[in-house]
mmCIF file of C-alpha atoms in Angstrom:
data_model
loop_
_atom_site.group_PDB
_atom_site.id
_atom_site.type_symbol
_atom_site.label_atom_id
_atom_site.label_comp_id
_atom_site.label_asym_id
_atom_site.label_seq_id
_atom_site.Cartn_x
_atom_site.Cartn_y
_atom_site.Cartn_z
ATOM 1 C CA MET X 1 30.019 11.525 27.749
ATOM 2 C CA ARG X 2 27.701 10.002 25.156
ATOM 3 C CA LEU X 3 24.017 10.391 25.743
ATOM 4 C CA ARG X 4 22.322 6.994 25.697
ATOM 5 C CA LEU X 5 18.645 6.654 24.908
ATOM 6 C CA PRO X 6 16.584 4.563 27.318
ATOM 7 C CA ALA X 7 16.158 0.956 26.155
ATOM 8 C CA GLU X 8 12.670 -0.517 25.855
ATOM 9 C CA ARG X 9 11.850 -4.219 25.825
ATOM 10 C CA PRO X 10 8.137 -4.501 25.081
ATOM 11 C CA MET X 11 6.391 -7.840 25.411
ATOM 12 C CA GLU X 12 4.801 -7.339 21.975
ATOM 13 C CA PRO X 13 5.900 -5.243 18.981
ATOM 14 C CA PRO X 14 4.468 -1.723 19.119
ATOM 15 C CA THR X 15 1.719 -0.862 16.637
ATOM 16 C CA GLY X 16 1.924 2.186 14.405
ATOM 17 C CA TYR X 17 0.121 3.814 11.482
ATOM 18 C CA LYS X 18 1.352 5.406 8.279
ATOM 19 C CA ILE X 19 0.273 6.127 4.724
ATOM 20 C CA ALA X 20 1.853 4.768 1.544
ATOM 21 C CA HIS X 21 1.078 4.049 -2.103
ATOM 22 C CA PRO X 22 0.464 0.414 -3.080
ATOM 23 C CA VAL X 23 2.710 -0.708 -5.938
ATOM 24 C CA LEU X 24 2.718 -3.607 -8.398
ATOM 25 C CA SER X 25 5.879 -4.917 -10.053
ATOM 26 C CA GLN X 26 6.241 -4.445 -13.789
ATOM 27 C CA ASP X 27 5.637 -8.139 -14.466
ATOM 28 C CA GLY X 28 2.662 -8.249 -12.093
ATOM 29 C CA SER X 29 4.183 -10.922 -9.858
ATOM 30 C CA ARG X 30 4.886 -8.880 -6.700
ATOM 31 C CA ALA X 31 3.121 -6.246 -4.643
ATOM 32 C CA GLY X 32 4.437 -3.794 -2.102
ATOM 33 C CA PHE X 33 4.431 -0.153 -1.076
ATOM 34 C CA THR X 34 6.268 3.097 -1.646
ATOM 35 C CA GLY X 35 6.405 5.932 0.848
ATOM 36 C CA VAL X 36 4.984 9.415 0.422
ATOM 37 C CA SER X 37 8.048 11.339 1.612
ATOM 38 C CA LEU X 38 11.809 10.867 1.728
ATOM 39 C CA GLY X 39 11.761 7.074 1.440
ATOM 40 C CA GLY X 40 9.470 7.034 -1.586
ATOM 41 C CA ALA X 41 12.329 6.055 -3.887
ATOM 42 C CA LEU X 42 12.716 2.677 -2.131
ATOM 43 C CA PRO X 43 9.646 0.410 -2.504
ATOM 44 C CA TYR X 44 9.281 -2.139 0.300
ATOM 45 C CA GLY X 45 7.463 -5.380 0.978
ATOM 46 C CA VAL X 46 5.018 -6.416 3.676
ATOM 47 C CA LEU X 47 7.904 -7.652 5.864
ATOM 48 C CA ASP X 48 11.038 -5.658 5.177
ATOM 49 C CA ASP X 49 14.145 -3.988 6.572
ATOM 50 C CA ALA X 50 14.772 -0.276 6.284
ATOM 51 C CA SER X 51 17.695 1.087 4.260
ATOM 52 C CA CYS X 52 19.424 4.425 4.517
ATOM 53 C CA VAL X 53 18.046 6.549 1.668
ATOM 54 C CA TYR X 54 21.346 8.429 1.570
ATOM 55 C CA GLY X 55 23.303 5.253 0.891
ATOM 56 C CA LEU X 56 25.292 5.520 4.111
ATOM 57 C CA ARG X 57 26.691 2.329 5.600
ATOM 58 C CA HIS X 58 24.953 2.306 8.931
ATOM 59 C CA ARG X 59 22.018 0.417 10.348
ATOM 60 C CA PRO X 60 18.761 2.357 10.503
ATOM 61 C CA PRO X 61 17.625 4.007 12.620
ATOM 62 C CA ALA X 62 20.897 5.899 13.105
ATOM 63 C CA ARG X 63 20.702 8.654 15.711
ATOM 64 C CA ARG X 64 22.541 11.173 13.503
ATOM 65 C CA CYS X 65 20.453 10.405 10.425
ATOM 66 C CA ASP X 66 16.746 10.430 9.611
ATOM 67 C CA CYS X 67 16.795 7.009 7.907
ATOM 68 C CA GLY X 68 14.500 4.129 8.816
ATOM 69 C CA PHE X 69 10.799 3.454 8.572
ATOM 70 C CA HIS X 70 8.517 6.067 10.113
ATOM 71 C CA CYS X 71 5.050 5.768 11.637
ATOM 72 C CA VAL X 72 2.817 7.586 14.095
ATOM 73 C CA HIS X 73 1.150 6.298 17.277
ATOM 74 C CA ASP X 74 -2.339 7.571 16.516
ATOM 75 C CA ARG X 75 -4.440 6.232 13.643
ATOM 76 C CA ALA X 76 -6.342 9.523 13.402
ATOM 77 C CA VAL X 77 -3.089 11.416 12.779
ATOM 78 C CA ALA X 78 -2.232 9.135 9.856
ATOM 79 C CA GLU X 79 -5.772 9.394 8.462
ATOM 80 C CA ALA X 80 -5.511 13.187 8.564
ATOM 81 C CA LEU X 81 -2.604 13.014 6.106
ATOM 82 C CA LEU X 82 -4.974 11.486 3.535
ATOM 83 C CA CYS X 83 -6.869 14.790 3.350
ATOM 84 C CA THR X 84 -4.094 16.543 1.417
ATOM 85 C CA ALA X 85 -4.410 16.623 -2.365
ATOM 86 C CA GLU X 86 -1.164 14.753 -3.046
ATOM 87 C CA HIS X 87 -2.076 11.925 -0.660
ATOM 88 C CA ARG X 88 -5.737 11.339 -1.539
ATOM 89 C CA ALA X 89 -4.959 8.106 -3.406
ATOM 90 C CA ALA X 90 -2.608 6.716 -0.733
ATOM 91 C CA ALA X 91 -3.601 3.861 1.556
ATOM 92 C CA LEU X 92 -3.625 3.686 5.347
ATOM 93 C CA LEU X 93 -1.265 1.069 6.773
ATOM 94 C CA GLU X 94 -1.296 -0.530 10.208
ATOM 95 C CA VAL X 95 2.188 -1.829 10.981
ATOM 96 C CA SER X 96 4.130 -3.712 13.603
ATOM 97 C CA VAL X 97 7.323 -1.925 14.675
ATOM 98 C CA LEU X 98 10.117 -4.522 14.700
ATOM 99 C CA GLY X 99 13.794 -4.403 15.546
ATOM 100 C CA ALA X 100 15.493 -1.359 17.012
ATOM 101 C CA TYR X 101 13.439 1.812 17.188
ATOM 102 C CA ILE X 102 13.603 5.370 18.416
ATOM 103 C CA ARG X 103 10.464 6.700 20.055
ATOM 104 C CA PHE X 104 9.321 10.223 19.411
ATOM 105 C CA GLU X 105 6.413 12.210 20.780
ATOM 106 C CA ARG X 106 4.159 11.301 17.838
ATOM 107 C CA GLY X 107 5.612 8.054 16.588
ATOM 108 C CA TYR X 108 8.597 5.824 15.864
ATOM 109 C CA ARG X 109 11.605 5.644 13.568
ATOM 110 C CA TYR X 110 12.656 2.015 13.288
ATOM 111 C CA ALA X 111 14.653 -0.696 11.555
ATOM 112 C CA ARG X 112 12.129 -3.316 10.449
ATOM 113 C CA GLN X 113 8.387 -3.541 9.990
ATOM 114 C CA ARG X 114 5.513 -5.819 9.111
ATOM 115 C CA VAL X 115 2.497 -4.314 7.362
ATOM 116 C CA ARG X 116 -0.494 -6.026 8.935
ATOM 117 C CA THR X 117 -3.477 -4.222 7.442
ATOM 118 C CA VAL X 118 -4.044 -1.943 4.465
ATOM 119 C CA THR X 119 -7.148 0.219 4.150
ATOM 120 C CA ALA X 120 -7.781 1.467 0.620
ATOM 121 C CA GLY X 121 -9.849 4.620 0.375
ATOM 122 C CA PRO X 122 -12.751 5.150 -2.037
ATOM 123 C CA CYS X 123 -12.360 5.483 -5.782
ATOM 124 C CA GLY X 124 -11.882 8.970 -7.185
ATOM 125 C CA CYS X 125 -15.539 8.914 -8.213
ATOM 126 C CA GLY X 126 -16.564 8.370 -4.591
ATOM 127 C CA THR X 127 -17.603 4.723 -4.948
ATOM 128 C CA ALA X 128 -16.107 2.054 -2.694
ATOM 129 C CA ALA X 129 -13.007 0.519 -4.255
ATOM 130 C CA VAL X 130 -12.981 -3.090 -5.453
ATOM 131 C CA ALA X 131 -9.529 -2.960 -7.040
ATOM 132 C CA LEU X 132 -6.183 -1.207 -7.112
ATOM 133 C CA ALA X 133 -5.455 0.112 -10.595
ATOM 134 C CA ASP X 134 -2.584 1.831 -12.389
ATOM 135 C CA ALA X 135 -2.446 5.413 -11.116
ATOM 136 C CA GLY X 136 -0.529 6.645 -14.162
ATOM 137 C CA TRP X 137 2.875 6.990 -12.483
ATOM 138 C CA GLY X 138 5.388 4.874 -10.651
ATOM 139 C CA ARG X 139 8.980 4.029 -9.796
ATOM 140 C CA PRO X 140 11.499 2.132 -11.948
ATOM 141 C CA GLY X 141 10.086 -1.384 -12.239
ATOM 142 C CA TRP X 142 6.983 -0.583 -10.183
ATOM 143 C CA ARG X 143 3.522 0.764 -11.052
ATOM 144 C CA VAL X 144 1.873 2.854 -8.362
ATOM 145 C CA LEU X 145 -1.739 1.775 -7.784
ATOM 146 C CA ALA X 146 -4.766 3.765 -6.687
ATOM 147 C CA PRO X 147 -8.136 2.550 -5.349
ATOM 148 C CA ARG X 148 -10.742 2.203 -8.104
ATOM 149 C CA CYS X 149 -14.302 0.951 -8.472
ATOM 150 C CA GLY X 150 -15.108 -1.611 -11.159
ATOM 151 C CA GLY X 151 -16.092 1.004 -13.728
ATOM 152 C CA CYS X 152 -13.071 3.260 -13.241
ATOM 153 C CA ALA X 153 -10.674 0.283 -13.289
ATOM 154 C CA ARG X 154 -11.875 -0.636 -16.777
ATOM 155 C CA GLY X 155 -9.072 -0.691 -19.342
ATOM 156 C CA ARG X 156 -6.312 -0.210 -16.736
ATOM 157 C CA THR X 157 -3.745 -2.590 -15.310
ATOM 158 C CA ALA X 158 -5.502 -3.580 -12.101
ATOM 159 C CA VAL X 159 -5.625 -6.165 -9.347
ATOM 160 C CA SER X 160 -8.465 -6.865 -6.953
ATOM 161 C CA LEU X 161 -7.953 -6.089 -3.286
ATOM 162 C CA ALA X 162 -7.809 -9.791 -2.451
ATOM 163 C CA GLY X 163 -5.417 -10.334 -5.357
ATOM 164 C CA PHE X 164 -3.099 -7.619 -4.065
ATOM 165 C CA ALA X 165 -3.094 -9.262 -0.630
ATOM 166 C CA ARG X 166 -2.176 -12.625 -2.162
ATOM 167 C CA LEU X 167 0.684 -11.128 -4.183
ATOM 168 C CA ALA X 168 2.020 -9.226 -1.185
ATOM 169 C CA GLY X 169 1.874 -12.332 1.044
ATOM 170 C CA GLN X 170 2.869 -12.558 4.703
ATOM 171 C CA GLY X 171 -0.774 -12.746 5.836
ATOM 172 C CA LEU X 172 -1.555 -9.189 4.746
ATOM 173 C CA ARG X 173 -5.164 -8.048 5.135
ATOM 174 C CA VAL X 174 -6.712 -5.526 2.761
ATOM 175 C CA LEU X 175 -9.795 -3.533 3.707
ATOM 176 C CA ALA X 176 -11.937 -1.389 1.430
ATOM 177 C CA GLY X 177 -12.769 1.864 3.148
ATOM 178 C CA SER X 178 -16.470 2.604 2.703
ATOM 179 C CA ALA X 179 -19.608 3.590 4.590
ATOM 180 C CA SER X 180 -19.732 0.013 5.861
ATOM 181 C CA PRO X 181 -16.081 -1.070 6.188
ATOM 182 C CA GLY X 182 -17.029 -4.193 8.090
ATOM 183 C CA LEU X 183 -18.756 -5.563 4.997
ATOM 184 C CA ALA X 184 -15.822 -4.868 2.703
ATOM 185 C CA GLU X 185 -13.020 -6.669 4.491
ATOM 186 C CA LEU X 186 -10.833 -8.783 2.236
ATOM 187 C CA SER X 187 -8.122 -11.043 3.559
ATOM 188 C CA THR X 188 -5.774 -13.844 2.624
ATOM 189 C CA ALA X 189 -7.636 -16.531 4.536
ATOM 190 C CA ASP X 190 -7.599 -20.079 3.224
ATOM 191 C CA GLY X 191 -10.911 -19.563 1.433
ATOM 192 C CA LEU X 192 -12.537 -16.505 -0.127
ATOM 193 C CA GLY X 193 -15.710 -15.289 1.537
ATOM 194 C CA VAL X 194 -18.681 -13.500 -0.018
ATOM 195 C CA PRO X 195 -17.119 -9.996 0.072
ATOM 196 C CA GLU X 196 -13.975 -11.243 -1.682
ATOM 197 C CA LEU X 197 -15.989 -13.013 -4.381
ATOM 198 C CA VAL X 198 -18.173 -9.939 -4.938
ATOM 199 C CA ALA X 199 -15.075 -7.783 -5.391
ATOM 200 C CA GLU X 200 -13.494 -10.256 -7.812
ATOM 201 C CA ALA X 201 -16.729 -10.523 -9.793
ATOM 202 C CA ALA X 202 -17.065 -6.737 -10.055
ATOM 203 C CA LEU X 203 -13.542 -6.415 -11.419
ATOM 204 C CA LEU X 204 -14.060 -9.235 -13.922
ATOM 205 C CA GLN X 205 -17.344 -7.707 -15.053
ATOM 206 C CA ALA X 206 -15.655 -4.339 -15.614
ATOM 207 C CA ARG X 207 -13.004 -6.000 -17.757
ATOM 208 C CA LEU X 208 -15.630 -7.959 -19.688
ATOM 209 C CA ASP X 209 -17.613 -4.777 -20.396
ATOM 210 C CA TRP X 210 -14.484 -3.108 -21.736
ATOM 211 C CA PHE X 211 -13.639 -6.050 -24.034
ATOM 212 C CA GLN X 212 -17.206 -6.145 -25.318
ATOM 213 C CA SER X 213 -17.097 -2.439 -26.144
ATOM 214 C CA GLN X 214 -13.864 -2.963 -28.070
ATOM 215 C CA LEU X 215 -15.351 -5.888 -29.992
ATOM 216 C CA ALA X 216 -18.398 -3.784 -30.813
ATOM 217 C CA ARG X 217 -16.197 -1.048 -32.233
ATOM 218 C CA LEU X 218 -14.271 -3.534 -34.338
ATOM 219 C CA GLY X 219 -17.564 -4.958 -35.590
ATOM 220 C CA GLU X 220 -18.819 -1.508 -36.589
ATOM 221 C CA ARG X 221 -15.615 -0.812 -38.504
ATOM 222 C CA GLY X 222 -15.875 -4.147 -40.281
ATOM 223 C CA THR X 223 -19.504 -3.557 -41.278
ATOM 224 C CA GLY X 224 -18.765 -0.046 -42.467
ATOM 225 C CA GLY X 225 -16.015 -1.303 -44.731
ATOM 226 C CA GLU X 226 -18.260 -3.730 -46.679
ATOM 227 C CA HIS X 227 -19.807 -2.711 -50.015
ATOM 228 C CA GLY X 228 -22.711 -4.399 -51.701
#
């Protein structure tokens, strides 16, 4: 006899939480995520289907495999993972569990998901993030991004939080984790509000400051090379 798991037919897709690294495509035209564990080699989009990381020809989540997307039920459990050193720069994702899924005590393993909300933590310097900038590593064709303030994003490949949401699409919302998270919410609404404009302005100012410093250096070199 084959043991059959009980079937669930929820009225609405279950909600789960997980952590992942935001990523930006090499040409800067697409945004997505890469996992922090086994599935980290397969970047995914806001709305995406799971693939078997072992390359097996079955549909995730297969009962005799550990393939598929993973998430936990409790937001606090996912947030606790951000305390470890290797996950400090990861983001907190709120997702909708779609398609077939297997329920576990602490979460789900499932076939398809929609990332609804991303919460980016503070910059490494402790300041609230206004951008996601090149973290210095990545996957083939993808740059991994880390939350950065305007000053720390200077000179790096970076995209504002609102810009990342636009590139990712599918109505994704991006929040900046801070002492006052309600004031830092950025979304892909039809128009940009004050928080979005402030974040964009801070990133542009950081870039402008960097360009001005480079021009100043070039000017000093040019002056030093002149002889009367």
